[in-house]
Coordinates of C-alpha atoms (C1' of nucleotides) in Angstrom, one line a residue:
Chain A
M30 CA -5.7 6.7 113.6
S31 CA -6.2 4.3 116.5
R32 CA -3.5 3.0 118.7
A33 CA -4.3 -0.5 117.5
S34 CA -4.1 0.5 113.8
E35 CA -0.9 2.2 114.3
D36 CA 0.6 -0.8 115.9
A37 CA -0.7 -3.0 113.1
L38 CA 0.9 -0.7 110.5
R39 CA 4.2 -0.6 112.2
G40 CA 4.1 -4.3 113.1
M41 CA 3.6 -5.6 109.6
F42 CA 7.0 -4.5 108.5
A43 CA 8.6 -7.3 110.4
R44 CA 12.1 -7.4 109.0
T45 CA 14.7 -5.0 107.4
I46 CA 17.1 -5.7 104.6
T47 CA 20.0 -3.7 103.2
V48 CA 20.4 -3.1 99.4
R49 CA 23.6 -1.7 98.0
R50 CA 23.8 1.2 95.5
H51 CA 22.8 0.1 92.2
G52 CA 21.3 -3.0 93.5
T53 CA 17.8 -4.2 92.5
I54 CA 15.1 -3.8 95.1
L55 CA 12.4 -5.4 92.8
N56 CA 12.7 -6.6 89.2
E57 CA 10.2 -5.8 86.5
G58 CA 7.9 -8.8 85.8
E59 CA 8.5 -10.3 89.1
P60 CA 5.5 -11.6 91.1
P61 CA 6.5 -10.2 94.5
S62 CA 5.0 -11.6 97.7
V63 CA 6.3 -8.8 99.8
I64 CA 5.6 -5.1 100.3
T65 CA 8.7 -3.0 100.9
A66 CA 9.1 0.5 102.4
M67 CA 12.1 2.8 102.5
V68 CA 13.6 3.4 105.8
D69 CA 16.8 5.0 104.9
G70 CA 18.3 5.8 101.5
M71 CA 16.9 6.7 98.2
A72 CA 15.7 4.6 95.2
F73 CA 13.9 5.0 91.8
R74 CA 11.2 3.2 90.0
Y75 CA 12.0 2.8 86.2
K76 CA 11.1 1.1 83.0
V77 CA 13.3 0.2 80.1
V78 CA 11.8 0.6 76.6
A79 CA 12.6 -1.7 73.7
S80 CA 15.4 0.6 72.4
G81 CA 17.1 0.1 75.6
R82 CA 16.5 3.7 76.8
R83 CA 15.4 4.0 80.5
Q84 CA 12.7 6.2 81.9
I85 CA 12.7 6.9 85.7
L86 CA 9.0 6.9 86.9
G87 CA 9.5 8.2 90.4
I88 CA 11.8 8.6 93.3
V89 CA 11.4 6.7 96.6
V90 CA 12.5 8.6 99.6
P91 CA 12.4 7.5 103.3
G92 CA 9.0 6.9 104.5
D93 CA 7.7 5.9 101.1
V94 CA 6.3 2.5 100.2
C95 CA 8.2 1.2 97.3
D96 CA 5.7 -1.2 95.7
L97 CA 2.1 -1.0 96.8
S98 CA 1.2 -2.3 93.3
S99 CA 2.0 -5.8 94.2
I100 CA -0.9 -6.0 96.6
F101 CA -3.1 -6.1 93.6
F102 CA -1.3 -7.2 90.5
P103 CA 0.6 -10.5 90.0
R104 CA 3.5 -8.9 88.0
L105 CA 5.3 -5.7 88.7
D106 CA 5.2 -3.5 85.7
Y107 CA 8.4 -1.7 86.6
G108 CA 11.8 -2.2 88.4
I109 CA 13.1 -0.5 91.5
E110 CA 16.8 0.2 91.9
A111 CA 18.7 1.6 94.8
A112 CA 20.3 5.1 94.1
T113 CA 22.1 4.7 97.5
D114 CA 22.8 2.0 99.9
C115 CA 19.3 1.5 101.3
E116 CA 17.7 0.2 104.4
I117 CA 14.3 -1.4 103.4
A118 CA 11.6 -2.6 105.7
V119 CA 9.8 -5.7 104.3
A120 CA 6.3 -7.0 105.0
E121 CA 4.6 -10.1 103.8
R122 CA 1.8 -9.4 101.3
Q123 CA -0.5 -11.7 103.3
T124 CA 0.2 -9.8 106.5
V125 CA -0.5 -6.4 104.9
L126 CA -3.8 -7.8 103.5
G127 CA -4.7 -9.1 106.9
S128 CA -4.1 -5.8 108.6
V129 CA -6.0 -3.9 105.9
V130 CA -9.0 -6.1 106.4
A131 CA -8.8 -6.0 110.2
H132 CA -8.0 -2.3 110.4
P133 CA -9.8 0.0 107.9
D134 CA -7.5 2.8 109.0
V135 CA -4.4 0.9 107.9
G136 CA -5.9 0.5 104.4
L137 CA -7.0 4.1 104.1
A138 CA -3.4 5.2 105.2
L139 CA -1.7 3.0 102.7
W140 CA -4.2 4.0 100.0
G141 CA -3.8 7.6 100.9
A142 CA 0.0 7.2 100.4
S143 CA -0.4 5.7 97.0
M144 CA -2.9 8.5 96.0
A145 CA -0.1 11.0 97.0
G146 CA 2.3 9.2 94.7
E147 CA -0.2 9.3 91.9
A148 CA -0.5 13.0 92.3
I149 CA 3.3 13.2 91.8
S150 CA 3.1 10.9 88.7
R151 CA 0.5 13.3 87.3
E152 CA 2.8 16.2 87.7
W153 CA 5.6 14.2 86.1
I154 CA 3.3 13.9 83.0
V155 CA 2.8 17.5 82.9
N156 CA 6.5 18.1 83.3
L157 CA 7.4 15.7 80.4
G158 CA 4.6 16.7 78.1
R159 CA 4.6 20.4 78.4
R160 CA 7.8 21.9 79.8
S161 CA 11.2 22.7 78.2
A162 CA 14.4 20.8 79.2
R163 CA 15.3 23.7 81.5
Q164 CA 11.9 23.7 83.1
R165 CA 11.9 20.0 83.5
I166 CA 15.1 20.0 85.4
A167 CA 14.2 23.0 87.5
H168 CA 10.9 21.5 88.4
F169 CA 12.4 18.2 89.4
V170 CA 14.9 20.0 91.5
C171 CA 12.2 22.0 93.2
E172 CA 10.2 18.7 93.9
M173 CA 13.1 16.9 95.3
F174 CA 14.2 19.8 97.4
L175 CA 10.8 19.9 99.1
R176 CA 10.4 16.1 99.4
T177 CA 13.8 15.6 101.0
G178 CA 13.6 18.3 103.8
P179 CA 11.9 21.4 104.8
A180 CA 11.7 24.4 102.6
A181 CA 14.9 26.4 102.7
A182 CA 15.4 28.6 105.7
A183 CA 18.3 30.5 104.1
E184 CA 18.5 31.8 100.6
T185 CA 21.1 29.2 99.8
D186 CA 20.5 25.7 100.9
S187 CA 21.8 22.3 100.1
R188 CA 20.6 18.7 100.0
V189 CA 22.2 15.4 99.3
L190 CA 20.7 14.3 95.9
P191 CA 22.3 11.0 95.2
L192 CA 21.7 11.0 91.4
T193 CA 24.1 11.2 88.5
Q194 CA 23.3 13.6 85.5
D195 CA 22.6 10.3 83.7
D196 CA 19.8 9.6 86.2
I197 CA 18.5 13.1 85.8
A198 CA 18.5 12.6 82.0
D199 CA 16.2 9.5 82.6
I200 CA 14.0 11.4 84.9
A201 CA 13.5 14.4 82.5
G202 CA 13.4 12.4 79.3
L203 CA 16.5 14.1 78.0
T204 CA 20.0 13.0 76.9
I205 CA 22.8 13.2 79.3
V206 CA 24.6 15.8 77.1
H207 CA 21.7 18.0 77.2
V208 CA 21.1 17.7 80.9
N209 CA 24.8 18.7 81.4
R210 CA 24.5 21.8 79.3
V211 CA 21.4 23.0 81.1
L212 CA 22.9 22.4 84.5
Q213 CA 26.0 24.3 83.5
D214 CA 23.8 27.2 82.4
M215 CA 21.9 27.3 85.7
R216 CA 25.1 27.1 87.6
A217 CA 26.6 30.0 85.6
E218 CA 23.5 32.0 86.3
G219 CA 23.9 31.3 89.9
I220 CA 20.5 29.6 90.3
I221 CA 21.6 26.1 91.5
S222 CA 24.8 24.0 91.5
F223 CA 24.9 20.3 91.5
R224 CA 28.2 18.6 92.1
Q225 CA 29.3 15.4 93.8
R226 CA 25.7 14.5 94.4
I227 CA 25.2 17.7 96.4
L228 CA 22.4 20.0 95.2
T229 CA 22.7 23.6 96.3
V230 CA 19.9 26.1 95.5
H231 CA 21.3 29.5 95.4
D232 CA 18.1 31.2 94.3
W233 CA 15.0 29.5 95.0
N234 CA 12.7 32.2 93.7
R235 CA 14.2 32.2 90.3
L236 CA 14.4 28.3 90.2
R237 CA 10.7 28.2 91.1
A238 CA 9.9 30.8 88.5
I239 CA 11.7 28.9 85.7
A240 CA 9.9 25.7 86.7
E241 CA 6.5 27.3 87.2
F242 CA 6.6 25.2 90.3
E243 CA 3.4 25.0 92.4
P244 CA 3.9 22.7 95.4
G245 CA 0.1 22.0 95.9
Y246 CA 0.3 18.6 94.2
L247 CA 2.7 17.4 96.8
H248 CA -0.2 17.5 99.2
Q249 CA 2.3 18.1 102.0
D250 CA -0.3 19.6 104.2
R251 CA -2.0 16.9 106.2
P252 CA -4.3 14.8 104.1
R253 CA -7.9 14.4 105.0
T254 CA -7.7 11.4 107.3
G255 CA -10.1 8.5 107.1
T256 CA -12.3 7.6 109.9
Q257 CA -12.7 11.0 111.5
Y258 CA -15.0 11.8 108.5
S259 CA -16.9 8.6 108.5
Chain B
M14 CA -16.4 -10.1 96.9
S15 CA -19.3 -10.6 99.2
R16 CA -22.9 -9.9 98.3
A17 CA -23.1 -7.2 100.9
S18 CA -20.0 -5.5 99.7
E19 CA -21.2 -5.6 96.2
D20 CA -24.5 -4.0 97.2
A21 CA -22.6 -1.4 99.2
L22 CA -20.4 -0.5 96.3
R23 CA -23.3 -0.2 93.9
G24 CA -25.6 1.5 96.4
M25 CA -23.3 4.4 97.3
F26 CA -23.5 5.9 93.8
A27 CA -27.0 7.1 94.6
R28 CA -27.6 9.5 91.9
T29 CA -26.6 10.1 88.3
I30 CA -26.0 13.4 86.4
T31 CA -25.4 14.4 82.8
V32 CA -22.6 16.5 81.7
R33 CA -22.5 17.8 78.1
R34 CA -19.5 17.6 75.8
H35 CA -16.8 20.2 76.8
G36 CA -18.5 20.6 80.2
T37 CA -16.6 20.5 83.4
I38 CA -17.0 17.4 85.6
L39 CA -14.8 18.7 88.2
N40 CA -12.6 21.9 88.4
E41 CA -9.0 22.1 89.4
G42 CA -8.6 23.5 92.9
E43 CA -12.1 22.5 93.9
P44 CA -12.7 20.8 97.3
P45 CA -15.2 18.2 96.1
S46 CA -17.4 16.4 98.5
V47 CA -18.5 13.8 96.0
I48 CA -16.9 10.9 94.3
T49 CA -17.9 10.4 90.6
A50 CA -17.8 7.5 88.3
M51 CA -18.3 7.3 84.5
V52 CA -21.4 5.4 83.5
D53 CA -21.5 6.3 79.8
G54 CA -19.3 8.6 77.8
M55 CA -15.6 9.6 77.9
A56 CA -13.7 12.3 79.8
F57 CA -10.2 13.4 80.5
R58 CA -8.2 14.6 83.4
Y59 CA -5.9 17.6 82.6
K60 CA -3.8 20.3 84.0
V61 CA -3.0 23.7 82.5
V62 CA 0.5 25.1 82.9
A63 CA 1.4 28.7 83.4
S64 CA 2.0 29.4 79.7
G65 CA -1.6 28.2 79.1
R66 CA -0.8 25.0 77.4
R67 CA -2.7 22.0 78.5
Q68 CA -1.5 18.5 79.3
I69 CA -4.1 15.7 79.4
L70 CA -3.3 13.3 82.2
G71 CA -5.6 10.4 81.5
I72 CA -8.7 9.2 79.9
V73 CA -11.8 8.2 81.8
V74 CA -13.8 5.5 80.1
P75 CA -17.1 3.9 81.3
G76 CA -16.5 2.0 84.5
D77 CA -13.7 4.3 85.7
V78 CA -13.9 6.3 88.8
C79 CA -13.3 10.0 87.8
D80 CA -11.7 11.4 91.0
L81 CA -10.8 9.1 93.9
S82 CA -8.2 11.6 94.8
S83 CA -10.9 13.6 96.6
I84 CA -11.3 11.0 99.2
F85 CA -7.9 12.0 100.6
F86 CA -7.1 15.5 99.5
P87 CA -9.0 18.7 100.2
R88 CA -8.2 20.1 96.7
L89 CA -8.2 18.5 93.4
D90 CA -5.0 19.0 91.6
Y91 CA -6.4 18.6 88.2
G92 CA -9.6 19.2 86.2
I93 CA -11.9 16.7 84.5
E94 CA -13.6 17.6 81.3
A95 CA -16.3 15.7 79.3
A96 CA -15.0 14.7 75.8
T97 CA -18.6 13.5 75.0
D98 CA -21.9 14.0 76.6
C99 CA -21.5 11.9 79.8
E100 CA -23.7 10.1 82.2
I101 CA -22.0 10.2 85.6
A102 CA -22.8 8.4 88.8
V103 CA -22.3 10.5 92.0
A104 CA -21.6 9.3 95.6
E105 CA -21.2 11.5 98.6
R106 CA -17.7 11.3 100.0
Q107 CA -19.0 10.5 103.4
T108 CA -21.0 7.6 102.1
V109 CA -17.9 6.3 100.3
L110 CA -15.8 6.5 103.4
G111 CA -18.5 4.7 105.4
S112 CA -18.7 1.8 103.0
V113 CA -15.0 1.5 102.9
V114 CA -14.8 1.3 106.7
A115 CA -17.8 -1.1 106.9
H116 CA -16.7 -3.3 104.1
P117 CA -12.9 -3.9 103.6
D118 CA -13.7 -5.4 100.2
V119 CA -15.1 -2.1 98.9
G120 CA -12.0 -0.3 100.0
L121 CA -9.8 -2.9 98.3
A122 CA -11.8 -2.7 95.1
L123 CA -11.6 1.0 94.9
W124 CA -7.9 1.1 95.9
G125 CA -7.3 -1.6 93.2
A126 CA -9.0 0.5 90.6
S127 CA -6.8 3.5 91.5
M128 CA -3.7 1.3 91.3
A129 CA -4.7 0.3 87.8
G130 CA -4.9 3.9 86.9
E131 CA -1.5 4.5 88.3
A132 CA 0.0 1.8 86.2
I133 CA -1.5 3.7 83.2
S134 CA -0.1 6.9 84.4
R135 CA 3.4 5.3 84.6
E136 CA 3.3 4.1 81.0
W137 CA 2.3 7.6 80.0
I138 CA 5.4 8.9 81.7
V139 CA 7.5 6.4 79.6
N140 CA 5.6 7.4 76.5
L141 CA 6.3 11.1 77.0
G142 CA 9.8 10.8 78.2
R143 CA 11.2 8.2 75.9
R144 CA 9.2 7.8 72.7
S145 CA 9.1 9.8 69.4
A146 CA 6.0 11.6 68.3
R147 CA 5.0 8.8 66.0
Q148 CA 5.5 6.2 68.8
R149 CA 3.7 8.3 71.3
I150 CA 0.6 8.6 69.1
A151 CA 0.7 4.9 68.1
H152 CA 1.0 3.9 71.7
F153 CA -1.9 6.0 72.9
V154 CA -4.0 4.6 70.0
C155 CA -3.2 1.0 71.0
E156 CA -4.0 1.7 74.6
M157 CA -7.4 3.3 73.8
F158 CA -8.2 0.5 71.4
L159 CA -7.7 -2.1 74.1
R160 CA -9.4 0.0 76.8
T161 CA -12.5 0.7 74.8
G162 CA -13.3 -2.7 73.6
P163 CA -12.0 -6.2 73.0
A164 CA -8.9 -6.8 71.1
A165 CA -9.7 -6.7 67.3
A166 CA -11.2 -9.8 65.8
A167 CA -10.7 -8.8 62.3
E168 CA -7.5 -7.2 60.8
T169 CA -9.3 -3.9 60.4
D170 CA -11.4 -2.8 63.3
S171 CA -12.9 0.6 64.3
R172 CA -13.7 2.4 67.5
V173 CA -15.4 5.7 68.4
L174 CA -12.6 7.8 69.9
P175 CA -14.2 11.1 70.6
L176 CA -11.1 13.3 70.6
T177 CA -9.8 16.0 68.3
Q178 CA -6.3 16.2 67.0
D179 CA -6.0 19.0 69.4
D180 CA -6.8 16.7 72.3
I181 CA -4.3 14.1 71.0
A182 CA -1.7 16.8 70.9
D183 CA -2.4 17.5 74.6
I184 CA -2.1 13.9 75.3
A185 CA 1.1 13.3 73.5
G186 CA 2.8 16.5 74.5
L187 CA 3.0 17.7 70.9
T188 CA 1.7 20.6 68.8
I189 CA -1.5 20.1 66.8
V190 CA 0.3 20.7 63.6
H191 CA 2.8 17.9 64.3
V192 CA 0.0 15.4 65.3
N193 CA -1.8 16.1 62.0
R194 CA 1.4 15.3 60.1
V195 CA 2.0 12.1 62.0
L196 CA -1.6 11.0 61.6
Q197 CA -1.4 11.7 57.8
D198 CA 1.8 9.7 57.5
M199 CA 0.1 6.6 59.3
R200 CA -2.9 7.0 57.2
A201 CA -0.9 7.1 54.0
E202 CA 1.0 3.9 55.1
G203 CA -2.3 2.1 55.8
I204 CA -1.7 1.7 59.4
I205 CA -4.5 3.6 61.0
S206 CA -7.1 6.3 59.9
F207 CA -8.8 8.6 62.3
R208 CA -11.6 10.8 60.8
Q209 CA -14.8 12.1 62.3
R210 CA -13.8 10.8 65.7
I211 CA -13.7 7.2 64.3
L212 CA -10.5 5.4 64.7
T213 CA -9.8 2.5 62.4
V214 CA -6.9 0.2 62.8
H215 CA -5.9 -1.3 59.5
D216 CA -2.7 -3.0 60.6
W217 CA -2.6 -3.7 64.3
N218 CA 0.7 -5.6 64.1
R219 CA 2.5 -2.7 62.5
L220 CA 0.9 -0.2 64.9
R221 CA 2.0 -2.3 67.9
A222 CA 5.5 -2.6 66.4
I223 CA 5.8 1.2 66.0
A224 CA 4.5 1.8 69.5
E225 CA 6.5 -1.0 71.2
F226 CA 3.2 -1.7 72.8
E227 CA 3.2 -4.2 75.6
P228 CA -0.3 -4.5 77.1
G229 CA 0.8 -6.0 80.4
Y230 CA 0.6 -2.6 82.2
L231 CA -3.1 -2.4 81.5
H232 CA -3.6 -5.3 83.9
Q233 CA -6.6 -6.5 81.9
D234 CA -6.2 -9.9 83.3
R235 CA -8.1 -10.1 86.6
P236 CA -6.3 -8.4 89.4
R237 CA -5.5 -10.3 92.6
T238 CA -8.6 -9.9 94.6
G239 CA -8.4 -8.8 98.3
T240 CA -9.8 -11.1 100.9
Q241 CA -9.4 -14.5 99.3
Y242 CA -5.8 -14.1 100.1
S243 CA -6.2 -12.7 103.6
Chain C
dC10 C1' 49.2 5.2 90.0
dG11 C1' 45.8 3.7 87.1
dC12 C1' 41.1 2.6 86.2
dC13 C1' 36.5 3.4 86.1
dC14 C1' 32.7 6.3 86.2
dA15 C1' 30.9 10.7 85.5
dT16 C1' 31.2 15.2 83.4
dT17 C1' 32.3 18.1 79.8
dT18 C1' 33.3 19.9 74.9
dG19 C1' 32.4 20.5 69.9
dA20 C1' 30.3 19.9 65.4
dG21 C1' 26.7 18.5 62.8
dT22 C1' 21.9 16.6 62.3
dT23 C1' 17.1 15.7 63.3
dT24 C1' 12.8 16.3 65.3
dA25 C1' 9.3 18.9 66.4
dA26 C1' 7.8 23.8 67.3
dT27 C1' 6.4 28.2 65.4
dC28 C1' 3.9 31.3 62.6
dA29 C1' 0.5 32.1 59.3
dA30 C1' -3.1 31.0 56.5
dA31 C1' -6.2 28.0 53.6
dA32 C1' -9.5 24.3 53.2
dA33 C1' -12.8 21.2 55.0
dA34 C1' -16.4 19.6 58.1
dC35 C1' -19.8 20.8 61.7
dG36 C1' -23.6 22.6 63.8
dT37 C1' -27.3 25.8 64.2
dG38 C1' -30.8 29.0 63.1
dG39 C1' -33.7 30.8 59.6
Chain D
dC21 C1' -32.5 22.3 53.6
dC22 C1' -29.3 25.8 53.0
dA23 C1' -26.4 29.8 54.5
dC24 C1' -23.1 31.2 57.8
dG25 C1' -20.1 31.3 61.7
dT26 C1' -17.2 28.0 64.2
dT27 C1' -14.3 24.4 64.9
dT28 C1' -11.1 21.2 63.1
dT29 C1' -8.0 19.8 59.8
dT30 C1' -4.5 20.7 56.5
dT31 C1' -0.6 23.0 54.1
dG32 C1' 3.9 25.6 53.7
dA33 C1' 8.0 27.9 55.1
dT34 C1' 11.1 28.8 58.7
dT35 C1' 13.2 28.3 63.3
dA36 C1' 14.7 26.5 67.6
dA37 C1' 15.3 22.8 70.7
dA38 C1' 17.3 18.8 71.7
dC39 C1' 19.7 14.6 69.8
dT40 C1' 23.8 12.1 67.9
dC41 C1' 28.3 10.8 67.6
dA42 C1' 32.8 11.3 69.1
dA43 C1' 36.2 12.3 72.0
dA44 C1' 38.6 14.7 76.0
dT45 C1' 38.8 15.9 80.7
dG46 C1' 38.3 15.3 85.7
dG47 C1' 37.4 12.8 90.2
dG48 C1' 37.4 9.1 93.3
dC49 C1' 38.8 4.8 94.9
dG50 C1' 41.4 0.6 95.3

DNA sequence: CGCCCATTTGAGTTTAATCAAAAAACGTGG
DNA sequence: CCACGTTTTTTGATTAAACTCAAATGGGCG
């Protein structure tokens, strides 16, 4: 990516805001005029169905854009809530569009980021549709482990995962009671422990085997970049 | 969108191929050098998990791009199979990248299309995570009904839906046996019938109520277009 | 210390899966 | 156009996974 494009990408996020834990970053149905990106903290996208139950759609970690969808659609079809206190960079929609038109690289970079998010969504569909409760939780844990830091160096490694068991239930499409039972089982078996928002993986290989986790979908190897091929 | 951009968009799909029902349009793991779009027919994206069970990730209808992900990633993380005999337009990846760089409009149009697909993926996550078997099937039927034609004019209206109950099981994350029982119930109640690949909706309102179907996520109203805002 | 939020426990129920096999529809070649 | 093998749909009986409801326990914070 060219120097100018990099500057444009960085420059469009002109200001930063803070959102407290449990605060709303964007509301479902809103017609947002801004594009937001996570600088520090963690958040999740979610929808609430008619029965009042919530489904979490994806996790936003530092470096992710929260809501590219608002570039194209007048209403956001999901909400974004802060899982921790968050520092969020904000760009005006118009500015982003301007940069995208002026610098094709910027468009490709943002588009690529949204494609990476789409690949994760696809894996969530597989997880919810075709895996057991135990596998779903194990799979989610594997994914978050890799997304929030480098693969473990030691056998046992920890990460801050600022979610409640209630949140995990809404990620895995389960009830909180069942999530609790599965987590207790995996703790008793010495695979993972998850207490006080700290996730510790004691046996990555076993966890991975349970989840049938294949990290390819995360596309953590460098993506094909844009213009060098054109 | 400018005349030149429209021409570029149309022009890059230089050739057309035919794929027979059950044929592979793209294989998981392949490093594709082409971008394909559905001209006529229907296909689905899918993944197979270690246990051998399949999960369908999305349906490709005429006008959809099959595999934008290959613009950015060296390996496709899912497969695409033809549900009917299909006519497919093919563009070289390099040509598409060239058009995107030369015509920002083209990039925005393709990106917008992929964002629309992402919104559907999100709703599938909700469907699989938080709805019952009956609701999942009803919701999928609502979605396909709107995606494959205009909303029904008459109370009772039909569509060709070239899927088996086996396919629907792999869409809704259920077993074929259970899908069959749910479909029979809905048929007995006079809500829908689905025989010989023909879907007939007898009572749209009841179907929609069961599914808690809210069509907003389909973004069938015209999306915000790109440059007119920039 | 006391309150709130999150986790944990127990008992009973429901939904959907599993296994096995029959019936119906479909397509293809003779 | 019919026979035959294949695919798809349907049925029945049983089991297993996860949910529901209700309440108790534990931790953190003001």
